[in-house]
Coordinates of C-alpha atoms and ligand atoms in Angstrom, one line a residue:
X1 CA 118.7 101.4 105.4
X2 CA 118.8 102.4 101.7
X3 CA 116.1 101.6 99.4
X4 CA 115.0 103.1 95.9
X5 CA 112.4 106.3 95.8
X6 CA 109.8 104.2 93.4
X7 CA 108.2 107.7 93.5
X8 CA 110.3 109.7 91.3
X9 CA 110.6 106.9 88.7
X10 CA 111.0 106.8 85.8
X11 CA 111.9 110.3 85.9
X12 CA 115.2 109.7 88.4
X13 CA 116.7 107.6 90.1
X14 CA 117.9 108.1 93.5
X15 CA 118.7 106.1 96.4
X16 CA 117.2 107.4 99.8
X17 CA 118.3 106.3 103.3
X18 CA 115.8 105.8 106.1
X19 CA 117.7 106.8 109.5
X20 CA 114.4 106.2 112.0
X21 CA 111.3 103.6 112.0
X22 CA 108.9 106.8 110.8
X23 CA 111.4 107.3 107.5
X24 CA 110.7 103.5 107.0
X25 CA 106.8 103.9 107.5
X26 CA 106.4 107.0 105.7
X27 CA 108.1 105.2 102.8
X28 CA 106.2 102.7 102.7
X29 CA 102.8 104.7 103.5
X30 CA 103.6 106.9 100.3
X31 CA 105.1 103.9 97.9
X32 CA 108.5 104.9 98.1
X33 CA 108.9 101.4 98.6
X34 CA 106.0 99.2 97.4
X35 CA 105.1 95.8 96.6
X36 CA 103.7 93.1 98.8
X37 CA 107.4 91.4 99.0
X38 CA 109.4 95.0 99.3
X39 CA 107.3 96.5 101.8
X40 CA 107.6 93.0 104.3
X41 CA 111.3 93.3 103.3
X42 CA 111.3 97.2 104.4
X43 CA 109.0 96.6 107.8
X44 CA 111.5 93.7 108.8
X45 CA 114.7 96.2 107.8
X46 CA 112.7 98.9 110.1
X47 CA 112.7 97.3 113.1
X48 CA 116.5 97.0 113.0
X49 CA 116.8 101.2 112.2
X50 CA 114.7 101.5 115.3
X51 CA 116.6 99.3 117.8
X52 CA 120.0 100.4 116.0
X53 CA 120.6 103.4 118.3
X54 CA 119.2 102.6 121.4
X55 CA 121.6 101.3 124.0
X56 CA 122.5 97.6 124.4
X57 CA 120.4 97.4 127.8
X58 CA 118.0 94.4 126.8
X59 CA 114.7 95.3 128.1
X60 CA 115.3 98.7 126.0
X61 CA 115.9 97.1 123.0
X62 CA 113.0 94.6 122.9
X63 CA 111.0 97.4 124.1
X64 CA 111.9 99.6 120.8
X65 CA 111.7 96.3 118.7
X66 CA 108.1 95.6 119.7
X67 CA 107.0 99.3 119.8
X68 CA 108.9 99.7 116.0
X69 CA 106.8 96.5 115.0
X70 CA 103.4 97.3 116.2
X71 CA 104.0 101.0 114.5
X72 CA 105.4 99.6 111.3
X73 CA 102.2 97.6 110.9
X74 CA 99.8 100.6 111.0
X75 CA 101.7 101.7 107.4
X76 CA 99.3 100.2 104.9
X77 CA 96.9 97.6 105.7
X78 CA 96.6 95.1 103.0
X79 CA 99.8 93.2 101.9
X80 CA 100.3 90.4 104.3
X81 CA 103.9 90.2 104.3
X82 CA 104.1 93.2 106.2
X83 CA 102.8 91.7 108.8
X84 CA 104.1 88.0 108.3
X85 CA 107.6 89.7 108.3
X86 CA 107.1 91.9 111.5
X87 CA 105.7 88.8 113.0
X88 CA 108.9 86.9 112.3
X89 CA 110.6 90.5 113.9
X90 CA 108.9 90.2 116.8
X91 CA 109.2 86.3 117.0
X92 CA 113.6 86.9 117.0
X93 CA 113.1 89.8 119.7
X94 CA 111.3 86.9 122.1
X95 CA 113.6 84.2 121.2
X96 CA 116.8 86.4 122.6
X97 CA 115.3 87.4 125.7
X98 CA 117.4 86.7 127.8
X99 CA 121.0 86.9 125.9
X100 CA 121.4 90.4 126.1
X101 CA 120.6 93.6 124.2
X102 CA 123.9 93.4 121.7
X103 CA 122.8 90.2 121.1
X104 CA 119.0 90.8 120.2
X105 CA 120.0 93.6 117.8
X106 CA 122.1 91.3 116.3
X107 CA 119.3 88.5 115.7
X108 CA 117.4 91.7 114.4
X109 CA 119.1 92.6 111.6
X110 CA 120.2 88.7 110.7
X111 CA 116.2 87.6 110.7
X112 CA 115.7 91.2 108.6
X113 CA 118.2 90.1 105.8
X114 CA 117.2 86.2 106.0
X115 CA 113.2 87.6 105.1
X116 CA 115.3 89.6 102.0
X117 CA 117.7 86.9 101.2
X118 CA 114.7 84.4 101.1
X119 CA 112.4 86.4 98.8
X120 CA 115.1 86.7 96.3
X121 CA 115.5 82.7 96.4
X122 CA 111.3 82.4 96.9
X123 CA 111.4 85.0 93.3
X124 CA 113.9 83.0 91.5
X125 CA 112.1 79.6 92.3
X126 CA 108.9 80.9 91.5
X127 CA 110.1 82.0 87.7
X128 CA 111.7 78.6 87.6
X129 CA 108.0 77.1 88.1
X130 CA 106.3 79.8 86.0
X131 CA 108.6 80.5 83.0
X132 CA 107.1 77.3 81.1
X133 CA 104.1 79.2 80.2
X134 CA 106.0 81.8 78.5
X135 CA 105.9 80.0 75.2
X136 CA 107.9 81.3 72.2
X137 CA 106.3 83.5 70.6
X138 CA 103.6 84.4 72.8
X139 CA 101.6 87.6 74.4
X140 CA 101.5 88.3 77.9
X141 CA 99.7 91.0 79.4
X142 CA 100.4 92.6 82.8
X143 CA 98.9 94.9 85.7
X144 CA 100.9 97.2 88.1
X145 CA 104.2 96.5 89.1
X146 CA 105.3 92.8 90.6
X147 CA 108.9 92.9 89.2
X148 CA 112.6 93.9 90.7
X149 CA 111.1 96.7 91.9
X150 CA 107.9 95.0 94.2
X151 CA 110.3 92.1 95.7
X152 CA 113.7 91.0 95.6
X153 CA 115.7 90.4 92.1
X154 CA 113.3 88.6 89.6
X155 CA 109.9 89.7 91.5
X156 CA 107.2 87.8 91.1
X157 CA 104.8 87.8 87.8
X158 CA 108.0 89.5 86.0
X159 CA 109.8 86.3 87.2
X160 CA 108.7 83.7 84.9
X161 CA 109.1 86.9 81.9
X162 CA 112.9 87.0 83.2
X163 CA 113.6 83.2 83.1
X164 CA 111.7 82.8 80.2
X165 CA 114.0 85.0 78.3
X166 CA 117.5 83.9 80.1
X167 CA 116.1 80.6 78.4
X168 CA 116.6 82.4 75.1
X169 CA 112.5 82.7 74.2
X170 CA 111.0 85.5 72.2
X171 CA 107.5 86.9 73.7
X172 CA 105.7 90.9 73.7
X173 CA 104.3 92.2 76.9
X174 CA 101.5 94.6 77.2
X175 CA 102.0 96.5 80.2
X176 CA 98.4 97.6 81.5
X177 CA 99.5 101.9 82.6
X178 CA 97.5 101.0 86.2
X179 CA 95.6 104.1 87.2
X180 CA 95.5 105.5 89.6
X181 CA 99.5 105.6 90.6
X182 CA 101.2 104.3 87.3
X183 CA 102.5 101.4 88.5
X184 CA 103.1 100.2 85.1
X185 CA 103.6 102.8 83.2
X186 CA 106.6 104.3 85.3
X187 CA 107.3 101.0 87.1
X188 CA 107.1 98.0 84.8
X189 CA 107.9 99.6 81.7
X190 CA 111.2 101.2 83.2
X191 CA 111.9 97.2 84.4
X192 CA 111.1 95.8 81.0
X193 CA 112.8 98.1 78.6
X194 CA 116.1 97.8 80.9
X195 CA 116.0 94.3 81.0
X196 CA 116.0 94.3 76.9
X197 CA 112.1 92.6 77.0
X198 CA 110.3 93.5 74.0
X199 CA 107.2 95.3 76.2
X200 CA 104.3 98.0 75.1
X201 CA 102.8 100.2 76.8
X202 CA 98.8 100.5 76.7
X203 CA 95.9 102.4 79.0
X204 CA 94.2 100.2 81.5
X205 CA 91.1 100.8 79.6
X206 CA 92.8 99.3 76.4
X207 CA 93.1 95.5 77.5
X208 CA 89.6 94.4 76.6
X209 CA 90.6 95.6 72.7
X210 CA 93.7 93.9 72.8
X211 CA 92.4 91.1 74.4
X212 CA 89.8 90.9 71.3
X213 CA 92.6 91.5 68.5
X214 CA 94.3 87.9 69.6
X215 CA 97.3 89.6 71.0
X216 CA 97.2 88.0 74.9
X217 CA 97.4 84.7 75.1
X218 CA 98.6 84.8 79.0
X219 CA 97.9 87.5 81.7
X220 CA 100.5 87.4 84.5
X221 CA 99.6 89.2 88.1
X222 CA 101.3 89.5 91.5
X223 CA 99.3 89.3 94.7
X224 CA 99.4 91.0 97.6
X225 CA 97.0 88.7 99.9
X226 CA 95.4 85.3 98.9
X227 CA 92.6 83.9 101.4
X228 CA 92.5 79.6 101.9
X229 CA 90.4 79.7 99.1
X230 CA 92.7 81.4 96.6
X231 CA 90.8 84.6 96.5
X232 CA 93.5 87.4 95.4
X233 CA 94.0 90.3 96.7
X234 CA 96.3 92.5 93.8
X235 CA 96.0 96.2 92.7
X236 CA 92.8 97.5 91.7
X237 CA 91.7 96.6 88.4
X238 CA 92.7 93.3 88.8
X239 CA 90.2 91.5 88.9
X240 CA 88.6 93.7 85.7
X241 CA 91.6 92.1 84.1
X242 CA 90.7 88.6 85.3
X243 CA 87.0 88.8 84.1
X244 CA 88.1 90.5 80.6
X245 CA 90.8 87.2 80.4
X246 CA 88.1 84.9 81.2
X247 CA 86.0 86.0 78.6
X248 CA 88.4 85.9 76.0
X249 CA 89.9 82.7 76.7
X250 CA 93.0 84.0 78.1
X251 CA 94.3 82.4 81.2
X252 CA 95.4 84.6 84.2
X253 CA 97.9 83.0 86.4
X254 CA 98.6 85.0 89.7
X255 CA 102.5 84.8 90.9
X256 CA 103.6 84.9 94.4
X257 CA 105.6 83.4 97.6
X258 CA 104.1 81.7 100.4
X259 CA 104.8 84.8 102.4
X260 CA 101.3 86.3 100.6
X261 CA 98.9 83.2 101.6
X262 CA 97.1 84.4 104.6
X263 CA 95.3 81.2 105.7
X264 CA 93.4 82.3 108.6
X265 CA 90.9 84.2 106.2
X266 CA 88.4 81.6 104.3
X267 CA 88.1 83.9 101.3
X268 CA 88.5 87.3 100.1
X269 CA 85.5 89.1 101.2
X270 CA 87.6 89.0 104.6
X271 CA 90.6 91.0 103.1
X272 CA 91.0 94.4 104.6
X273 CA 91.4 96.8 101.0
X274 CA 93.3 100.1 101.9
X275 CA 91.4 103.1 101.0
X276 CA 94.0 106.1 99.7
X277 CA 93.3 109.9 99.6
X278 CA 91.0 111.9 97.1
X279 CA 94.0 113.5 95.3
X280 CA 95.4 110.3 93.8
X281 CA 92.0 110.1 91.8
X282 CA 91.9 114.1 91.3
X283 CA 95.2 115.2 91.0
X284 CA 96.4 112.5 88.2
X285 CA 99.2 113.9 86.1
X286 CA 100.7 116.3 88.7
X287 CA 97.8 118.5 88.1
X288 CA 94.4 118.8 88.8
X289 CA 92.5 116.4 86.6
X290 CA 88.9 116.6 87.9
X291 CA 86.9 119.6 89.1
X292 CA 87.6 120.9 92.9
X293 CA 85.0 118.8 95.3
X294 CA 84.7 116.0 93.7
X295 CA 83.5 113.5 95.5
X296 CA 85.9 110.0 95.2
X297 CA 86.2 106.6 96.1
X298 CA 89.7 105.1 95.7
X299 CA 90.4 101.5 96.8
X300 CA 94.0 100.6 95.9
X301 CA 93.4 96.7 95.6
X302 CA 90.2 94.7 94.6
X303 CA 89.6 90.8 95.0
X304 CA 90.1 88.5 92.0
X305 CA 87.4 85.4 93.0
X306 CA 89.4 82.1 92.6
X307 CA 87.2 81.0 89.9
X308 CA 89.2 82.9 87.5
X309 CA 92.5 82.5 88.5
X310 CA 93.8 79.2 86.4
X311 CA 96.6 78.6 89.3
X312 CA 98.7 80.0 91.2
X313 CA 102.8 79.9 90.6
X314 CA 104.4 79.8 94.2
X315 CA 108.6 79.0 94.5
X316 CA 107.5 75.7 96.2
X317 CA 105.4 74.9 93.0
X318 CA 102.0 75.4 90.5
X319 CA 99.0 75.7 92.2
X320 CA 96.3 74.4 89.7
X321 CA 93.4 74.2 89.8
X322 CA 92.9 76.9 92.4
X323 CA 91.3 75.6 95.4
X324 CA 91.5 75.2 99.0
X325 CA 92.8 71.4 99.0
X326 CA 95.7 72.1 96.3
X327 CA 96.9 75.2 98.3
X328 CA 96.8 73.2 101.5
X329 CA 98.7 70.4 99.9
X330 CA 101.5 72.7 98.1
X331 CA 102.3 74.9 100.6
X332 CA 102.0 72.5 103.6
Ligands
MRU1 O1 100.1 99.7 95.8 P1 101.2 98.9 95.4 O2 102.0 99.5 94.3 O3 102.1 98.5 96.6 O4 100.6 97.6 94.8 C1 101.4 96.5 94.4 C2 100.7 95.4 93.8 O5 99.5 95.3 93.8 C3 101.5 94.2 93.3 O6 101.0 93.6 92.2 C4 101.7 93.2 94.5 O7 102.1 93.8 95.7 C5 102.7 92.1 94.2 S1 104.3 92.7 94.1 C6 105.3 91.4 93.8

């Protein structure tokens, strides 16, 4: 399985290949390959790496499926596509018992590219349903990375930024840098500037000021988990984003597949945030950037309350206002 070292960009581009399940989960542990939709896509590819050389003997290969699933799911805790995806793994695996260990690996890896094929439709759709509030002219800021990049082809928030301009409109981006890991600065910004998207660069702590100078008049987010109640799980600083965009009038739409509800958990509070190391905090441009001890908290994701999310673009359609009935009825 190949997939792009999101770790050396912008810097270089290379295309790793993960041989074993623990090359897929370290890659996703240390955001090789990130993103809610990527990393479900890169769980689901994993499990076929770790049945791929085991002999066609059926009880072997289900064995290595469910043991590569249950594994894969201990990489990072937050993004519920991971586990929706290894769910669907494990779901195939069951199904074929029975037909034979060729067979199962087979099911495997078509289940692994349906989950990828089907986020790259689920992106497309979801610009198609978004790209009307990209109006001519307008400003649209951003956080972190929920592009090519995050998901298959279009992503998700960058969808409606990518139809929107096939459709032949004019709009700026601001591009929020997303400390602690640069998501935007080396992620988004590489994204935009290839596609040809007229997008600026600014520090996370800048958004309020350009919020105030009239330059935003839409804020577009990915998601990686959203509770029945539309609470949203995204990269930390989200939801400083959200209560900035609220203040100044600005709405804040959140973009993502069905794959990100997670409708057993009534609300956010119930969303499990990963915690990362000290040295992403400490150690922020490749040096040390805060004195040796210091103590640090790092959450990678915080909870944007539904309140202040004015809806919620999925690719089966606009989820506004955000609450627990119009979720219910859109994605059932
Ligand atoms: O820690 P990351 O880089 O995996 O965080 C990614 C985000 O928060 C994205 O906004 C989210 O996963 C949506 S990607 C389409």
């Amino acid at each position: 399985m190949e997939l792009i070292d999101q770790t050396l960009l912008p810097g270089e581009f290379k295309v790793i290949s993960c041989r074993t399940a623990e090359d897929v989960w370290d890659a996703i542990k240390v955001l090789r390959v990130r993103g809610a939709p990527a990393i479900g896509v890169a769980a689901a590819m994993g499990v076929v790496v770790a049945v791929q050389n085991v002999p066609d003997d059926e009880k072997a290969v289900l064995e290595a499926a469910a043991r590569a699933a249950d594994y894969l799911a201990t990489s990072r805790p937050t993004a519920v596509n991971l586990f929706w995806a290894l769910d669907r793994m494990r779901r195939t695996a069951e199904r074929c018992r029975g037909s034979g260990g060729r067979a199962v690996k087979e099911a495997l890896l078509a289940e692994a590219t349906a989950i990828r094929d089907s986020d790259a439709a689920m992106c497309r759709a979801i610009g198609d349903h978004g790209q009307h509030l990209v109006k001519e002219g307008c400003g649209v800021l951003t956080h972190c990375n929920a592009g090519s990049l995050a998901a298959a082809e279009y992503g998700t928030a960058l969808a409606p930024l990518y139809r929107a301009q096939e459709l032949g409109r004019r709009f700026r981006v601001y591009v929020d840098e997303t400390r602690p890991l640069l998501q935007g600065a080396r992620l988004t910004m590489w994204e935009l500037m290839r596609a040809g998207i007229d997008c600026t660069l600014i520090c996370d702590n800048m958004a309020a000021a350009v919020m105030r100078q009239g330059k935003v008049d839409l804020v577009l987010v990915g998601a990686d988990r959203i509770a029945a109640n539309g609470d949203t799980a995204n990269k930390i600083g989200t939801y400083g984003v959200a209560v900035l965009a609220r203040h100044h009038g600005v709405p804040l739409y959140v973009a993502a597949p069905s794959s990100t509800f997670d409708l057993r958990l009534e609300s956010g509070d119930e969303i499990p945030i990963e915690e990362r190391g000290a040295e992403e905090v400490t150690h922020g441009f490749g040096r040390r950037t805060a004195p040796a001890g210091a103590k640090v908290y790092c959450p990678a994701f915080d909870v944007t309350p539904a309140e202040l999310i004015a809806g919620i673009i999925t690719e089966r359609g606009l989820i506004q206002p955000v609450d627990r009935e119009n979720i219910g009825r859109v994605l059932r």
